[in-house]
Structure formats: C-alpha cells, structure tokens
CSV table of C-alpha atoms in Angstrom, one decimal:
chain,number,residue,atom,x,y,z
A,1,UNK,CA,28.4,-4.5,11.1
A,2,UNK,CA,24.9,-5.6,12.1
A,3,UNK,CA,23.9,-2.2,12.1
A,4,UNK,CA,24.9,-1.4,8.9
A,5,UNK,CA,23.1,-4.7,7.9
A,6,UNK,CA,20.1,-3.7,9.2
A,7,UNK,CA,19.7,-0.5,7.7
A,8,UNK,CA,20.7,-1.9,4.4
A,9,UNK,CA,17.6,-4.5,4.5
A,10,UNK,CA,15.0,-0.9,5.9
A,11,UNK,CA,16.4,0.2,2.6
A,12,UNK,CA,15.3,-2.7,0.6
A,13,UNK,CA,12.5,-2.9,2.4
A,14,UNK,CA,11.4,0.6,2.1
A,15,UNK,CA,12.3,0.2,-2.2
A,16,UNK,CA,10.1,-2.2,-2.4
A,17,UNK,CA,6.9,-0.7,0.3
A,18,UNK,CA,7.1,2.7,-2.0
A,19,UNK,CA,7.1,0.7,-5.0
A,20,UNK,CA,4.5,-2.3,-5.0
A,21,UNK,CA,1.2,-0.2,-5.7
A,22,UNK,CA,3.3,1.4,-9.0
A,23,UNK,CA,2.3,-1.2,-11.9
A,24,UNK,CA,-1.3,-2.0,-10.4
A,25,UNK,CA,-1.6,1.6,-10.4
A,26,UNK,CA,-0.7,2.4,-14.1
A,27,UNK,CA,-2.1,-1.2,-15.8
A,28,UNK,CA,-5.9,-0.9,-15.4
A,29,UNK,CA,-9.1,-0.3,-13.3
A,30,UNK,CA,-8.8,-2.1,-9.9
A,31,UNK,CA,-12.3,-1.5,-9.2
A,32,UNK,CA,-13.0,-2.3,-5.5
A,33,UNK,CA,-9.7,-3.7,-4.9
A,34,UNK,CA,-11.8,-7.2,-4.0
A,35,UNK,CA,-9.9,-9.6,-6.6
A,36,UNK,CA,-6.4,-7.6,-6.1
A,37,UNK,CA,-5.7,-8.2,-2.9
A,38,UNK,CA,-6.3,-11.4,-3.6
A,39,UNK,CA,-4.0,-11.7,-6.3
A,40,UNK,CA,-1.8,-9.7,-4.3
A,41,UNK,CA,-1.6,-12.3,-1.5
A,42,UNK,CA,-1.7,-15.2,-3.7
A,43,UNK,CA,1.9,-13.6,-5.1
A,44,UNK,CA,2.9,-13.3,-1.2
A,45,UNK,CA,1.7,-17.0,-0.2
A,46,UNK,CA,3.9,-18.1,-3.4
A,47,UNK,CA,7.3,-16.2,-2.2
A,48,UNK,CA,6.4,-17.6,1.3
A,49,UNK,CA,6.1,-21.4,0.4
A,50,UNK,CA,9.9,-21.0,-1.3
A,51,UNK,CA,11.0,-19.3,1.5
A,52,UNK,CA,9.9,-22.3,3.7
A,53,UNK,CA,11.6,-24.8,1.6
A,54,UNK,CA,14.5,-23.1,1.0
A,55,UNK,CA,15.2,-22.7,4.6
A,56,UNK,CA,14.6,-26.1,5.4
A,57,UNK,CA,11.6,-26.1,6.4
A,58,UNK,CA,10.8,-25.1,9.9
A,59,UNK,CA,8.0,-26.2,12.4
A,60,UNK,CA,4.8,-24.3,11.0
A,61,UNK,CA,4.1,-21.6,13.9
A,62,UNK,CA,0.4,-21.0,13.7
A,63,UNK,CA,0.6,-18.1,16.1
A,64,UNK,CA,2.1,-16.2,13.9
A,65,UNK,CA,-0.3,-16.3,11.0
A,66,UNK,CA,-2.6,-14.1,13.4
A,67,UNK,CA,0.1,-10.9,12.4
A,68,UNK,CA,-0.2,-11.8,8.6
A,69,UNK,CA,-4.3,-11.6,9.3
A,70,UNK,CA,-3.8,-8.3,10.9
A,71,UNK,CA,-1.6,-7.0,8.0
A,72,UNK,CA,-4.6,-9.1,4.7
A,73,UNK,CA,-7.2,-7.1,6.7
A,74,UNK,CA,-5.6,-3.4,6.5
A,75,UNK,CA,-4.4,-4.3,3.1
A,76,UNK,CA,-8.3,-4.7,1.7
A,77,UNK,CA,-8.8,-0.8,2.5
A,78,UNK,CA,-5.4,-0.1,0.0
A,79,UNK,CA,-7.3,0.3,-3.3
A,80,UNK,CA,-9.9,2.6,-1.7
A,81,UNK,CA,-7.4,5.0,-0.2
A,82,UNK,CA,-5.3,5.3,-3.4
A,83,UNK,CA,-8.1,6.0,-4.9
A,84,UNK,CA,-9.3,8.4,-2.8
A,85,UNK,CA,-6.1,10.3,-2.4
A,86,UNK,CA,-3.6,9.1,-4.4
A,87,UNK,CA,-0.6,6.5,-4.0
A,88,UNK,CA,1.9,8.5,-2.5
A,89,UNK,CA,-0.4,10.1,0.3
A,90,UNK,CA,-2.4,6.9,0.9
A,91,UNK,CA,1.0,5.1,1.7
A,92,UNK,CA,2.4,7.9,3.7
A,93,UNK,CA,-0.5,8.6,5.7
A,94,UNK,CA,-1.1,5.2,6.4
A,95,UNK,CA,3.0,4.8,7.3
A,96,UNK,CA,2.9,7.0,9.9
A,97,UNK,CA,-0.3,5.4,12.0
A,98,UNK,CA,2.0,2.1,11.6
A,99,UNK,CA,5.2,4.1,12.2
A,100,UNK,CA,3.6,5.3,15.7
A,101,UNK,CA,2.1,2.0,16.7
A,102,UNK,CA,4.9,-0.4,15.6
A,103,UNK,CA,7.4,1.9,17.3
A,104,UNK,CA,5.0,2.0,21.0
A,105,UNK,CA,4.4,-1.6,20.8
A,106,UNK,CA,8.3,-2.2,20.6
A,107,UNK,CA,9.3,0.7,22.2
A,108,UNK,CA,7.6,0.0,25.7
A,109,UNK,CA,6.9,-3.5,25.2
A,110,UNK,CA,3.5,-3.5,24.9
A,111,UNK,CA,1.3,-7.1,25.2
A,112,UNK,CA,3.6,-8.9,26.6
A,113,UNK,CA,7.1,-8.3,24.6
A,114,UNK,CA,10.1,-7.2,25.8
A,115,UNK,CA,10.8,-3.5,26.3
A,116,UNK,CA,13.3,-1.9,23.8
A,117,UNK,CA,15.3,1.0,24.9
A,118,UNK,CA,17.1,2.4,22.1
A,119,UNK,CA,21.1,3.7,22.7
A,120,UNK,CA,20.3,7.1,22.8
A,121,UNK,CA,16.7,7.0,23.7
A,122,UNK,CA,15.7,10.9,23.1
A,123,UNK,CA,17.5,10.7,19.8
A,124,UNK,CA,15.0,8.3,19.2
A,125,UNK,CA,12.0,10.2,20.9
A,126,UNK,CA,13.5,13.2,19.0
A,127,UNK,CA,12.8,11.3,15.6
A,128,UNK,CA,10.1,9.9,15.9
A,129,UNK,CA,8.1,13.7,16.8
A,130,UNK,CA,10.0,14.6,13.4
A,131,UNK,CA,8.3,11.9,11.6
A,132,UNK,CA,4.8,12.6,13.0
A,133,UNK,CA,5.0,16.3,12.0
A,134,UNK,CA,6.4,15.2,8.3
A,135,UNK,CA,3.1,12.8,8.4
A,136,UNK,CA,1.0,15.7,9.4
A,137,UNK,CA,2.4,18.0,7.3
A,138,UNK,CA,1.7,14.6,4.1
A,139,UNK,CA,-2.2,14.7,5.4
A,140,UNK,CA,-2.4,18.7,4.6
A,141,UNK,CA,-1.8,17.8,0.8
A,142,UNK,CA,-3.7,17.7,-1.5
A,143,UNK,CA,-4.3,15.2,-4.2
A,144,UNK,CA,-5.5,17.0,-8.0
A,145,UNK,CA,-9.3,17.4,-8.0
A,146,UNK,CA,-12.4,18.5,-10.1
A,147,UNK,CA,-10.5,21.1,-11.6
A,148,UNK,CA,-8.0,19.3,-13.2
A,149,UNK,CA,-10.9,16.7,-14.7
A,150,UNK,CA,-12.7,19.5,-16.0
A,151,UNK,CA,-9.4,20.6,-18.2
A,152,UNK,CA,-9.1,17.6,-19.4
A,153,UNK,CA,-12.6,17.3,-20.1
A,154,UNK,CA,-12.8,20.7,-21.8
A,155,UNK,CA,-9.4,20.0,-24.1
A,156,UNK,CA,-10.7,16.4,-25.0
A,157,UNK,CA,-14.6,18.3,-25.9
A,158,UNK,CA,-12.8,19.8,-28.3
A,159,UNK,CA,-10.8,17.5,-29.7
A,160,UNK,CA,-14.1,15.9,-30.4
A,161,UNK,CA,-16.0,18.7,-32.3
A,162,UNK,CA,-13.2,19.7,-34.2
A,163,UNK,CA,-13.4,15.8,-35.8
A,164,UNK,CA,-16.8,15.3,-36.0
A,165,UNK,CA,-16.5,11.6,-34.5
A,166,UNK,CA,-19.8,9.7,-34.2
A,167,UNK,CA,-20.3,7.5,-31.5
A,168,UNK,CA,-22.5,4.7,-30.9
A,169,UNK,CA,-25.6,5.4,-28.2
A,170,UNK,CA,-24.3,3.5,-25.5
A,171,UNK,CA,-21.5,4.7,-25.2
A,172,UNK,CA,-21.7,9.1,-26.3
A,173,UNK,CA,-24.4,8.6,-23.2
A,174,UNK,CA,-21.8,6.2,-20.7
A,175,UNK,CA,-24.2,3.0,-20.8
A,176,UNK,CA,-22.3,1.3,-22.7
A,177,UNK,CA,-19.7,-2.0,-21.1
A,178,UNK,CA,-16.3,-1.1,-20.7
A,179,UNK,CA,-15.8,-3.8,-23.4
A,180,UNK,CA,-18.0,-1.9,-25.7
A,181,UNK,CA,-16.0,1.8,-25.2
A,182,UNK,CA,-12.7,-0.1,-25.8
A,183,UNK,CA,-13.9,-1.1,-28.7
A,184,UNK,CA,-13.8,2.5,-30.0
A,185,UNK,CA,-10.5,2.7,-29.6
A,186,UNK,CA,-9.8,-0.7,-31.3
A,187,UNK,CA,-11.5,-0.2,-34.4
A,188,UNK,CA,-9.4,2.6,-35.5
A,189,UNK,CA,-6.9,3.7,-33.1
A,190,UNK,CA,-7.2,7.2,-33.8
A,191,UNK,CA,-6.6,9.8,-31.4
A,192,UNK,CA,-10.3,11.4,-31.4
A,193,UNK,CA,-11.6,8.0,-30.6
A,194,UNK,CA,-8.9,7.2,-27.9
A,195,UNK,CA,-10.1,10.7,-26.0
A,196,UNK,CA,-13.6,9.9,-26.6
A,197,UNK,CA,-12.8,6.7,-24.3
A,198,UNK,CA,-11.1,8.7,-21.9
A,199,UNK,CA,-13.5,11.5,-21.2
A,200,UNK,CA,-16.2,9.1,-20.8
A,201,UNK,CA,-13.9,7.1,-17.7
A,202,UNK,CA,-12.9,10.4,-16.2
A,203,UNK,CA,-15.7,12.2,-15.8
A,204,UNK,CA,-18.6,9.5,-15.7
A,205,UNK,CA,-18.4,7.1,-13.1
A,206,UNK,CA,-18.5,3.1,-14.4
A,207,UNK,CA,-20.0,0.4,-13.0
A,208,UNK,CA,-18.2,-3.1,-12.6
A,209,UNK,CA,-19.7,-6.6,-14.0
A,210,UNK,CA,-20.9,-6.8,-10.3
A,211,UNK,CA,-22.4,-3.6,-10.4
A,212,UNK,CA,-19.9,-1.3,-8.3
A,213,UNK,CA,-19.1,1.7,-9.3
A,214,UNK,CA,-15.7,2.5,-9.7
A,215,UNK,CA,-14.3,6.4,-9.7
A,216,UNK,CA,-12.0,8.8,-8.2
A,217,UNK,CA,-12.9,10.0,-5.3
A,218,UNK,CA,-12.1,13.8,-5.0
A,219,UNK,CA,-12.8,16.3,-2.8
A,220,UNK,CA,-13.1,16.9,1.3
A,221,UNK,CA,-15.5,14.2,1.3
A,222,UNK,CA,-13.3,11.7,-0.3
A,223,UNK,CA,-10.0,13.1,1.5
A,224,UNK,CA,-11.4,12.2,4.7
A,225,UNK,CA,-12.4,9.0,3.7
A,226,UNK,CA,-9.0,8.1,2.8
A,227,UNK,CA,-7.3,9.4,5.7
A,228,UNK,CA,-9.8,7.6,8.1
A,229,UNK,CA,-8.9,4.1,6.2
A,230,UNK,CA,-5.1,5.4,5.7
A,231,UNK,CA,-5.3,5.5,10.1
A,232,UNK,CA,-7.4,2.1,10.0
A,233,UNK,CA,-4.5,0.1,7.8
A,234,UNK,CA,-1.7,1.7,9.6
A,235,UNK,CA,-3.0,0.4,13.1
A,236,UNK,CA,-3.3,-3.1,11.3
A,237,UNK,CA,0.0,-2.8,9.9
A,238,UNK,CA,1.9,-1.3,13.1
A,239,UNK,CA,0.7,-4.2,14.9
A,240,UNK,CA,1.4,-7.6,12.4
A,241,UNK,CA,4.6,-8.4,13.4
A,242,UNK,CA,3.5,-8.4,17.6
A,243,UNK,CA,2.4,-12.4,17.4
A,244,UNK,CA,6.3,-13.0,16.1
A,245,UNK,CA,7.4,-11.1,18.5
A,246,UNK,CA,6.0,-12.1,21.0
A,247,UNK,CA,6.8,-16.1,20.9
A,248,UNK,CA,10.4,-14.7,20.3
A,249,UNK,CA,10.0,-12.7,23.5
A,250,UNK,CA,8.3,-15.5,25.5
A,251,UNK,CA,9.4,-18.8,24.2
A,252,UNK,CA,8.8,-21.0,27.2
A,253,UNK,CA,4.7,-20.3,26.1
A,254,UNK,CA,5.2,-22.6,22.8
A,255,UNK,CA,6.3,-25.7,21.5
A,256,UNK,CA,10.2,-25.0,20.8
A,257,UNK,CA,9.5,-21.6,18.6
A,258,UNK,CA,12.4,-21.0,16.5
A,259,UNK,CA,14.4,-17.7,17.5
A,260,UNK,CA,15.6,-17.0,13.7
A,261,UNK,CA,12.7,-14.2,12.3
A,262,UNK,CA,12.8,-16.0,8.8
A,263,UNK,CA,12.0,-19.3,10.1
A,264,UNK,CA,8.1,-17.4,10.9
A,265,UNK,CA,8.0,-16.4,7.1
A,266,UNK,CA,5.6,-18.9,5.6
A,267,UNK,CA,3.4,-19.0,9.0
A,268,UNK,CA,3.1,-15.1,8.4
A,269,UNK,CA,2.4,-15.0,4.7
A,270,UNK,CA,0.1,-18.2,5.2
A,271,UNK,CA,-2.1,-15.9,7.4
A,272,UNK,CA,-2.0,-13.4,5.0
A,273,UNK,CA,-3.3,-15.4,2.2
A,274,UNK,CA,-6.1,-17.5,4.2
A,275,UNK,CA,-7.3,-13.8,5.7
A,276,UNK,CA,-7.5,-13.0,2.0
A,277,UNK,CA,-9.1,-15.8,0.8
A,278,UNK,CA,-11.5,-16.2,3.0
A,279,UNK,CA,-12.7,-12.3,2.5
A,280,UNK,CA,-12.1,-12.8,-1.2
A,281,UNK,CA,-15.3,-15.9,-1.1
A,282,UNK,CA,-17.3,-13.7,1.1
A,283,UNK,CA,-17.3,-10.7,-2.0
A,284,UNK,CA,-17.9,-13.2,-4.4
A,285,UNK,CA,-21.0,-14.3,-2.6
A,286,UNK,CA,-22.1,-11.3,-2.0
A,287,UNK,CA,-21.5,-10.0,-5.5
A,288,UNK,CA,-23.4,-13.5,-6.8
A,289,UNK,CA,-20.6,-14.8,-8.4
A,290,UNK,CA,-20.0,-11.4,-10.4
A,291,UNK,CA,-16.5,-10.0,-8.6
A,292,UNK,CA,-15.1,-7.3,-10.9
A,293,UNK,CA,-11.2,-8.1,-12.0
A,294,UNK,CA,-9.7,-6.5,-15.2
A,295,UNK,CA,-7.5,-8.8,-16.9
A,296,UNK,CA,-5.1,-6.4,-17.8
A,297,UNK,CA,-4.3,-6.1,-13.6
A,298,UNK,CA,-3.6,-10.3,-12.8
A,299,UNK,CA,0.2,-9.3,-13.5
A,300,UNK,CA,1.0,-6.3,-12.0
A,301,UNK,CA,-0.7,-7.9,-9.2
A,302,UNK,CA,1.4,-10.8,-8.4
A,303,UNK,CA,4.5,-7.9,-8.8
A,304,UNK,CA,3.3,-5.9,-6.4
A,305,UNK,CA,2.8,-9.1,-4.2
A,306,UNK,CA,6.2,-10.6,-5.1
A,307,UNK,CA,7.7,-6.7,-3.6
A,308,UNK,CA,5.8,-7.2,-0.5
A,309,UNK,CA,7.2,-10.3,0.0
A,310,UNK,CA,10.7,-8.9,-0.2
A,311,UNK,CA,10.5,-6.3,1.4
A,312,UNK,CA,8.9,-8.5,4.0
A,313,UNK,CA,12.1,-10.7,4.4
A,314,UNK,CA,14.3,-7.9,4.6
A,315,UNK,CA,12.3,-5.8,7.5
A,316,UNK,CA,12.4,-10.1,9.3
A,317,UNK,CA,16.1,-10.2,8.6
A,318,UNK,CA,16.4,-5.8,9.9
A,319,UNK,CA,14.3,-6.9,12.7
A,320,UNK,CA,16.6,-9.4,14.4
A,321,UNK,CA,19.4,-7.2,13.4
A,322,UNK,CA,18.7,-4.0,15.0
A,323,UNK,CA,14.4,-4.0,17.0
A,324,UNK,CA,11.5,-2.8,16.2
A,325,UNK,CA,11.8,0.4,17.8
A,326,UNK,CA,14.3,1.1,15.2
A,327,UNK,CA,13.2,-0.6,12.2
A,328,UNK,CA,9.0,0.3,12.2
A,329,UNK,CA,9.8,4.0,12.2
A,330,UNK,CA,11.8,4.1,9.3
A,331,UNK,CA,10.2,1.2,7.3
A,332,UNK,CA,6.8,2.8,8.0
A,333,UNK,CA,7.7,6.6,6.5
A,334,UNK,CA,10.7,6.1,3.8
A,335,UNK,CA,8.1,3.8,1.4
A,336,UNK,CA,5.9,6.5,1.7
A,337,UNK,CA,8.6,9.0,0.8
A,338,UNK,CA,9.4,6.2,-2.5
A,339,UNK,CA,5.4,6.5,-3.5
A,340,UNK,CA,5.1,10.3,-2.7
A,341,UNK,CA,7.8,10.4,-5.7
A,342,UNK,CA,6.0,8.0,-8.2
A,343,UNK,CA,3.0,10.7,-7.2
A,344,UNK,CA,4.5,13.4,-8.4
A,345,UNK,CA,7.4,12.2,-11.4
A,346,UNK,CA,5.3,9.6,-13.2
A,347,UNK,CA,1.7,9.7,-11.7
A,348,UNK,CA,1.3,13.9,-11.5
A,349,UNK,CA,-1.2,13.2,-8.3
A,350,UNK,CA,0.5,16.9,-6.6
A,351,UNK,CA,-0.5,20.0,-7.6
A,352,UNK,CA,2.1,22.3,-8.5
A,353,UNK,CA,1.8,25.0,-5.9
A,354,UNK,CA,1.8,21.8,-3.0
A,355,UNK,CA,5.5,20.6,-4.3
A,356,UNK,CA,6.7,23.2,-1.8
A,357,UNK,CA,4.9,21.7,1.2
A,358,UNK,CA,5.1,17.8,0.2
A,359,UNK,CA,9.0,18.7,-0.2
A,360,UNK,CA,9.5,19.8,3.3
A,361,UNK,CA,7.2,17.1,4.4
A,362,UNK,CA,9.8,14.5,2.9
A,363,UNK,CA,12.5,16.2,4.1
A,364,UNK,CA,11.4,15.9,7.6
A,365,UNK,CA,10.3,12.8,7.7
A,366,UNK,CA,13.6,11.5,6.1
A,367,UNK,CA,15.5,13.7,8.8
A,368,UNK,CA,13.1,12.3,11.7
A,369,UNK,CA,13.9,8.9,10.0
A,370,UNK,CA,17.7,9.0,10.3
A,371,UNK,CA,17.4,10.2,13.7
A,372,UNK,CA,16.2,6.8,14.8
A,373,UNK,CA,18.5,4.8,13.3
A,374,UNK,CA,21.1,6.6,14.5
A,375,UNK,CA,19.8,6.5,18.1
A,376,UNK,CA,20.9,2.6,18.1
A,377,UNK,CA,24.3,3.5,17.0
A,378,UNK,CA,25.4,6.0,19.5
C-alpha cells in the first residue's frame, strides 16, 4: 500500500512540475524572469506558512532552508531557458540533470546520507540509462526558429498593406512603450491593428522599463544557452532536498529533528522565499529601482507558485513513502513529459517533422521511468 501511495503523490507531483510554467507562459511578457520568481516564491512561502500551522506547528529547522536556497537559485535561470528553448524542453532538459543527481545522491548516499539500494537494483540502473537516453534524445529537439517568425511576419505584412492602417512614428519604427503599441489595439480592436502589435513584438526585440531587452532567443546560439542553464538548475534542483535528508539520516547532529518530511515544509519553502527575496532587492538595485513586471503576470505567478508548492508536499509525503532513489528519477522526467505536451498541443513550440523524435523521446523516458518504480516493488 505505501507503494502505491507513493507513486500516487510522483503523479501529483509530476501534474503539477509539467504544469506550473503554463499560465505565466500564456498571460504576458516575463521579461527577465527577475519580479516572477519572486512572485513565484512569494505564492510558495504562502502554501508553506499554512502548511506549518496546519500541522501544528513544528520546531523551525533552519538546516533545511539551505535545500529551498539551492532549489530559489536554479529557479532564477527558469524564465531564460523557456525562453530560449521553449517550456517543454527547458523543463525536460533541466529534469534529467536533477533526475541524475537526485538519484546518485540517494542512490549511494552521497554527503553524508544513508545509502539506498533499491529491490531490484539493476531494474533500477536499467531505468535510469533509459531516462538519460530519453533526455538526450529531448536536448536534440528543436524549438521553432527564424523561419517560423518570418511567416508570420510575411502573412501579418500583408495583412497590413492590404488595409492601409497608419501608425503613429513610435511605434511603425518599434520606439514606442509597450503601453503606447497596446494602445493600438485598444483604440479600435480591429484585426489589422492587433497584427500591427504583434509583428512589432515578434520580430523587434523590446526593451523593459529598466531597460532589458526582452526576446526569443532562437537559434544554436540560444539553444546552447538554454541547455547550459537547463544543466545549471537541474544540479540545483537534484540536490534541494539533501539538507532534509540528511538531519533525517543523522538525527543525533541536531536538536530533536522531526522524522515526518512534512514537518521540514515551511523551513524549506522559507529558504526558498528569503533566497528569492534577497536576489529580488539586489535586481532592483541594480536596475535603480526600475525592475520590469507586467501586470498582467502577478496572477499566473502565484498559480504557478501555489503548483510548486503541491507538488512539493506530495514528492515530501512520496519521499518517506518509497526514497529518493525512487522518487527523483521519476519526479524529475514525467513533468517534463506533462510540459513537452503543453509545447506541442497548446503552445506549438515543436516543429512538425520533430513530433517523431520528441515522441520516442517521451516514450522512453516514460518506459525508463516505470522501470524505477518498479525496481522497489519486486
């Protein structure tokens, strides 16, 4: 039974990974990603203060805020990689770094935890080399490029002759505010002017109150760029839950550490949001008080904060339940199976003739995945 209850929560878990990025995603311009992390961990302090109360509140474990600092630093490179290669890849990419740290650290009991050795241990080797050729196989796809702007440039150039629209200086040449350009679309609502707006934030590059630029980063250039910060968050993430582990492992080291995985909850998100914070006053001096944030993103923000924290709780609760040996490997690939299908239903991030090889990619990695958590079970 506390199998099957463990697997249940990966699956929660995993819902809610794949699925947090989605409405900040679709809602607006994130910019530099500086404000939504932020509001991000400001949504994932909130879930963790209930949590704390609700469970009666436990001895504050500051240990363990240093594994919600590890996870509030990978998540500021989150933004950047989706925008360099798309939600679905960025989350994959980055899941199996974590997937291969997360599942070493438990696996062999690395700095100072307990060694896990699965039931069936080359069942579980055997995954785990079927998730790493799924991740490669995720890194080799590629995300739409210049080609498909330029379409929609040329349709939308059209568009625009055929009516004759005028536009205002600022913003026929790009110089205009993004205030100003939605303004266009405000004063009439017609179609021309709504793909006037939209060919000047696809193909020109815009700049942010605090003077970033903000685009889409295509090509090798920006694929690399997304896989090396895709590596960077998945070490970060692989290793935030070693400091709970750890006091769990080695008790007689602390002040009477509670054994329970939930009762670390609010120490872990509280490192989250001060790591958050503390980066968050750091832009803003650096930007002179002008961080860019689109108004349009503060909701979507706390949702996709409010799913981390769930899915959070659950992968506490599937860690006591089964290890981390068996948990990180799945709960680091099957979100980024969830995103890779947001990419390509909703978001159109694939090309069409790289279906074939994202398929097979998901289809080994799911394979890879249920070959771990069966390795417990037999």
């Amino acid at each position: 039974m506390s199998v099957v209850l463990g697997l249940s929560a990966c699956v929660v878990s995993s819902f809610c990974f794949g699925t947090m990025y989605v409405a900040v995603r679709r809602a607006g311009d994130p910019g530099d990603g500086m404000v939504v992390q932020w509001l991000v961990c400001s949504a994932i302090f909130l879930i963790g203060l209930l949590t704390y109360i609700f469970t009666g509140t436990p001895p504050f474990q500051h240990f363990a805020m240093f594994g919600g600092a590890l996870w509030a630093v990978g998540n500021l490179t989150a933004i950047p990689i989706i925008n360099a290669i798309g939600l679905g890849m960025g989350i994959l990419i980055w899941g199996v770094c974590g997937c291969v740290v997360g599942w070493a650290i438990g696996r062999f009991g690395l700095f100072g935890l307990k060694e896990s050795v699965p039931s069936s241990p080359n069942l579980n080797y055997a995954g785990l080399v079927f998730v790493i050729i799924g991740g490669i196989l995720f890194a080799l796809v590629r995300p739409k490029g210049k080609n498909d702007v330029q379409t929609v440039v040329d349709s939308a150039s059209s568009e625009l002759s055929r009516q004759a629209i005028p536009l205002t200086e600022s913003a026929a040449t790009g110089r205009g505010t993004v205030e100003e350009r939605i303004g266009l679309v405000e004063m009439d609502g017609g179609g021309a002017e709504r793909t006037a707006v939209a060919v000047d934030v696809v193909v020109r590059p815009r700049k942010s109150s605090g003077g970033a630029a903000v685009t889409s980063t295509n090509g090798l250039r920006g694929r690399v760029i997304g896989v090396v910060f895709s590596v960077f968050a998945g070490v970060c993430y692989g290793s935030m839950f070693t400091p709970v582990i750890y006091m769990q492992h080695n008790p007689q080291k602390f002040n009477n550490p509670p054994r329970e995985a939930i009762h670390y909850v609010f120490s872990h998100f509280s490192g989250v949001y001060l790591t958050s914070t503390a980066v968050l006053l750091f832009y803003i001096g650096y930007k002179n008080n002008k961080p860019y944030i689109d108004s349009r993103l503060i909701f979507p923000s706390f949702l996709a904060g409010t799913f981390w924290a769930f899915a959070m709780l659950a992968w506490f609760m599937a860690n006591d339940l089964l290890s981390q040996a068996i948990t990180f490997p799945i709960n680091s690939m099957a979100p980024g199976v969830i995103a890779s299908l947001w990419s390509v239903f909703y978001f159109g991030e694939v090309d069409k003739k790289d279906l074939k090889l994202l398929t097979a990619a998901i289809f080994i990695t799911i394979f890879g995945a249920i070959l771990v958590g069966l390795s417990t079970a037999l």
